[in-house]
Amino acid sequence: AGVFAAAVAEACAPGATPTSVIDTCLSLAKDGTRSAIEAVCEAASGHTDFETALRPLREAVAPYDTVGPDYRKPSLAARRPSRAHAIEE
């Protein structure tokens, strides 16, 4: 939640750029959250529109997601604290 709040704050700052938002997130994120952000940024770097990016972005974050592909049937580890996963992202 703190990384997300920092991302929003940076995005609203005068002169903010996508790179400045990412840099802010990476300066604060740890463990699985940091790895998830890095993986998503890498997957996003090759796309210029959201439609072609949707599947690659989902695939990039999947290893860090504790809920799984079906939100209504979460895994047993869903939403539990973890250093390997990104709980809220």
Coordinates of N, CA and C in Angstrom, one line a residue:
A1 N 0.8 -1.2 0.0 CA 0.0 0.0 0.0 C 0.9 1.2 0.0
G2 N 2.0 1.2 0.7 CA 2.9 2.4 0.7 C 3.5 2.6 -0.6
V3 N 3.9 1.6 -1.3 CA 4.5 1.8 -2.6 C 3.5 2.4 -3.6
F4 N 2.3 1.9 -3.5 CA 1.2 2.4 -4.4 C 0.9 3.9 -4.1
A5 N 0.8 4.2 -2.8 CA 0.6 5.6 -2.4 C 1.7 6.5 -2.9
A6 N 3.0 6.0 -2.8 CA 4.1 6.8 -3.3 C 4.0 7.0 -4.8
A7 N 3.6 6.0 -5.5 CA 3.4 6.1 -7.0 C 2.4 7.1 -7.3
V8 N 1.3 7.1 -6.6 CA 0.3 8.1 -6.9 C 0.8 9.5 -6.6
A9 N 1.4 9.7 -5.5 CA 2.0 11.0 -5.1 C 3.0 11.5 -6.1
E10 N 3.9 10.6 -6.6 CA 4.9 11.0 -7.6 C 4.2 11.3 -8.9
A11 N 3.2 10.5 -9.3 CA 2.5 10.8 -10.6 C 1.8 12.1 -10.6
C12 N 1.4 12.6 -9.4 CA 0.7 13.9 -9.3 C 1.6 15.1 -9.1
A13 N 2.9 14.8 -8.9 CA 3.9 15.9 -8.8 C 4.2 16.6 -10.1
P14 N 4.4 17.9 -10.0 CA 4.7 18.6 -11.3 C 6.0 18.0 -11.9
G15 N 5.9 17.8 -13.2 CA 7.0 17.3 -14.0 C 7.2 15.8 -13.9
A16 N 6.2 15.1 -13.3 CA 6.3 13.6 -13.2 C 6.3 13.0 -14.5
T17 N 7.1 11.9 -14.6 CA 7.1 11.1 -15.9 C 6.9 9.6 -15.5
P18 N 6.6 8.8 -16.4 CA 6.5 7.3 -16.1 C 7.8 6.8 -15.5
T19 N 8.9 7.3 -15.9 CA 10.2 6.9 -15.3 C 10.4 7.3 -13.9
S20 N 9.9 8.6 -13.6 CA 10.0 9.0 -12.2 C 9.1 8.2 -11.3
V21 N 7.9 7.8 -11.8 CA 7.0 7.0 -11.0 C 7.7 5.7 -10.7
I22 N 8.2 5.0 -11.7 CA 8.8 3.7 -11.6 C 10.0 3.8 -10.6
D23 N 10.8 4.8 -10.8 CA 12.0 5.0 -9.9 C 11.6 5.2 -8.5
T24 N 10.5 5.9 -8.2 CA 10.0 6.1 -6.9 C 9.6 4.7 -6.3
C25 N 8.8 4.0 -7.1 CA 8.4 2.7 -6.6 C 9.5 1.7 -6.3
L26 N 10.5 1.7 -7.2 CA 11.6 0.8 -7.0 C 12.5 1.2 -5.8
S27 N 12.5 2.5 -5.5 CA 13.3 3.0 -4.4 C 12.7 2.6 -3.0
L28 N 11.4 2.2 -3.0 CA 10.7 1.9 -1.8 C 10.4 0.4 -1.7
A29 N 10.1 -0.3 -2.8 CA 9.6 -1.6 -2.8 C 10.7 -2.6 -2.4
K30 N 10.3 -3.7 -1.8 CA 11.2 -4.7 -1.4 C 10.7 -6.1 -1.8
D31 N 11.6 -7.1 -1.8 CA 11.2 -8.5 -2.0 C 10.3 -8.7 -3.2
G32 N 9.2 -9.4 -3.0 CA 8.3 -9.8 -4.1 C 7.7 -8.6 -4.8
T33 N 7.4 -7.6 -4.0 CA 6.8 -6.4 -4.7 C 7.8 -5.7 -5.6
R34 N 9.0 -5.6 -5.2 CA 10.0 -5.1 -6.1 C 10.2 -5.9 -7.4
S35 N 10.3 -7.2 -7.2 CA 10.4 -8.2 -8.3 C 9.3 -8.1 -9.2
A36 N 8.1 -8.0 -8.7 CA 6.9 -7.9 -9.5 C 6.9 -6.6 -10.4
I37 N 7.3 -5.5 -9.7 CA 7.4 -4.2 -10.5 C 8.4 -4.3 -11.6
E38 N 9.5 -4.8 -11.3 CA 10.6 -5.0 -12.3 C 10.1 -5.9 -13.4
A39 N 9.4 -7.0 -13.1 CA 8.9 -7.9 -14.2 C 7.9 -7.2 -15.1
V40 N 7.0 -6.4 -14.4 CA 6.0 -5.7 -15.2 C 6.6 -4.6 -16.1
C41 N 7.5 -3.9 -15.5 CA 8.2 -2.8 -16.3 C 8.9 -3.4 -17.5
E42 N 9.6 -4.5 -17.3 CA 10.2 -5.2 -18.4 C 9.2 -5.6 -19.5
A43 N 8.1 -6.2 -19.1 CA 7.1 -6.7 -20.0 C 6.4 -5.5 -20.7
A44 N 6.3 -4.4 -20.0 CA 5.6 -3.2 -20.6 C 6.5 -2.4 -21.6
S45 N 7.8 -2.6 -21.4 CA 8.7 -1.8 -22.2 C 8.6 -2.0 -23.7
G46 N 8.1 -3.1 -24.2 CA 8.0 -3.4 -25.6 C 6.6 -3.1 -26.2
H47 N 5.7 -2.4 -25.4 CA 4.4 -2.1 -25.9 C 4.1 -0.7 -26.0
T48 N 3.3 -0.3 -26.9 CA 2.9 1.1 -27.1 C 1.4 1.3 -26.9
D49 N 0.6 0.2 -26.7 CA -0.8 0.3 -26.5 C -1.2 -0.7 -25.5
F50 N -2.3 -0.4 -24.8 CA -2.7 -1.3 -23.7 C -3.2 -2.7 -24.1
E51 N -3.9 -2.7 -25.3 CA -4.5 -3.9 -25.7 C -3.5 -5.1 -26.0
T52 N -2.3 -4.7 -26.6 CA -1.3 -5.8 -26.8 C -0.6 -6.1 -25.6
A53 N -0.6 -5.2 -24.6 CA 0.2 -5.4 -23.4 C -0.6 -6.2 -22.3
L54 N -1.9 -6.3 -22.4 CA -2.7 -6.9 -21.3 C -2.2 -8.3 -21.0
R55 N -2.1 -9.2 -21.9 CA -1.7 -10.6 -21.6 C -0.2 -10.7 -21.1
P56 N 0.7 -10.0 -21.8 CA 2.1 -10.0 -21.3 C 2.2 -9.5 -19.9
L57 N 1.5 -8.4 -19.6 CA 1.6 -7.8 -18.2 C 1.0 -8.8 -17.2
R58 N -0.1 -9.4 -17.5 CA -0.7 -10.4 -16.6 C 0.3 -11.6 -16.4
E59 N 0.9 -12.0 -17.5 CA 1.9 -13.1 -17.4 C 3.1 -12.7 -16.5
A60 N 3.5 -11.5 -16.7 CA 4.6 -11.0 -15.9 C 4.4 -10.9 -14.4
V61 N 3.2 -10.6 -14.0 CA 2.9 -10.4 -12.6 C 2.4 -11.8 -12.0
A62 N 2.0 -12.7 -12.8 CA 1.4 -14.0 -12.3 C 2.3 -14.7 -11.2
P63 N 3.6 -14.8 -11.4 CA 4.4 -15.5 -10.4 C 4.4 -14.8 -9.0
Y64 N 4.0 -13.5 -9.0 CA 4.0 -12.8 -7.7 C 2.6 -12.6 -7.1
D65 N 1.6 -13.1 -7.8 CA 0.2 -12.9 -7.4 C -0.2 -14.1 -6.5
T66 N -0.7 -13.8 -5.4 CA -1.2 -14.9 -4.5 C -2.6 -15.3 -4.7
V67 N -3.4 -14.5 -5.4 CA -4.8 -14.9 -5.6 C -4.9 -15.9 -6.7
G68 N -4.2 -15.7 -7.8 CA -4.3 -16.6 -9.0 C -5.2 -16.1 -10.0
P69 N -5.4 -16.8 -11.1 CA -6.1 -16.3 -12.3 C -7.6 -16.2 -12.0
D70 N -8.2 -16.9 -11.1 CA -9.6 -16.8 -10.8 C -9.8 -16.2 -9.5
Y71 N -10.2 -14.9 -9.5 CA -10.3 -14.1 -8.3 C -11.3 -14.7 -7.3
R72 N -12.4 -15.4 -7.8 CA -13.4 -15.9 -7.0 C -13.0 -17.3 -6.3
K73 N -11.9 -17.8 -6.8 CA -11.3 -19.1 -6.2 C -9.9 -18.9 -5.9
P74 N -9.5 -18.1 -4.9 CA -8.1 -17.8 -4.6 C -7.4 -19.0 -4.1
S75 N -6.1 -18.9 -4.3 CA -5.2 -20.0 -3.8 C -5.2 -20.0 -2.3
L76 N -4.7 -21.1 -1.7 CA -4.6 -21.1 -0.2 C -3.7 -20.1 0.4
A77 N -2.7 -19.6 -0.4 CA -1.8 -18.6 0.1 C -2.3 -17.1 -0.2
A78 N -3.5 -17.0 -0.7 CA -4.0 -15.7 -1.1 C -4.0 -14.7 0.0
R79 N -3.5 -13.5 -0.3 CA -3.5 -12.4 0.6 C -2.8 -12.6 1.9
R80 N -1.9 -13.5 2.0 CA -1.1 -13.8 3.2 C 0.2 -13.1 3.0
P81 N 0.8 -12.5 4.1 CA 2.1 -11.9 4.0 C 3.1 -12.8 3.4
S82 N 4.0 -12.3 2.6 CA 5.0 -13.1 1.9 C 6.1 -12.2 1.4
R83 N 7.3 -12.7 1.5 CA 8.4 -11.9 0.9 C 8.7 -12.3 -0.5
A84 N 8.0 -13.3 -1.0 CA 8.2 -13.8 -2.4 C 7.1 -13.3 -3.3
H85 N 6.0 -12.8 -2.8 CA 4.9 -12.4 -3.6 C 4.6 -10.9 -3.4
A86 N 3.7 -10.4 -4.3 CA 3.3 -9.0 -4.2 C 1.8 -9.0 -3.8
I87 N 1.5 -8.9 -2.6 CA 0.1 -9.2 -2.1 C -0.9 -8.3 -2.7
E88 N -0.7 -7.0 -2.7 CA -1.8 -6.1 -3.1 C -1.8 -5.7 -4.6
E89 N -0.6 -5.9 -5.3 CA -0.5 -5.5 -6.7 C -1.3 -6.4 -7.6

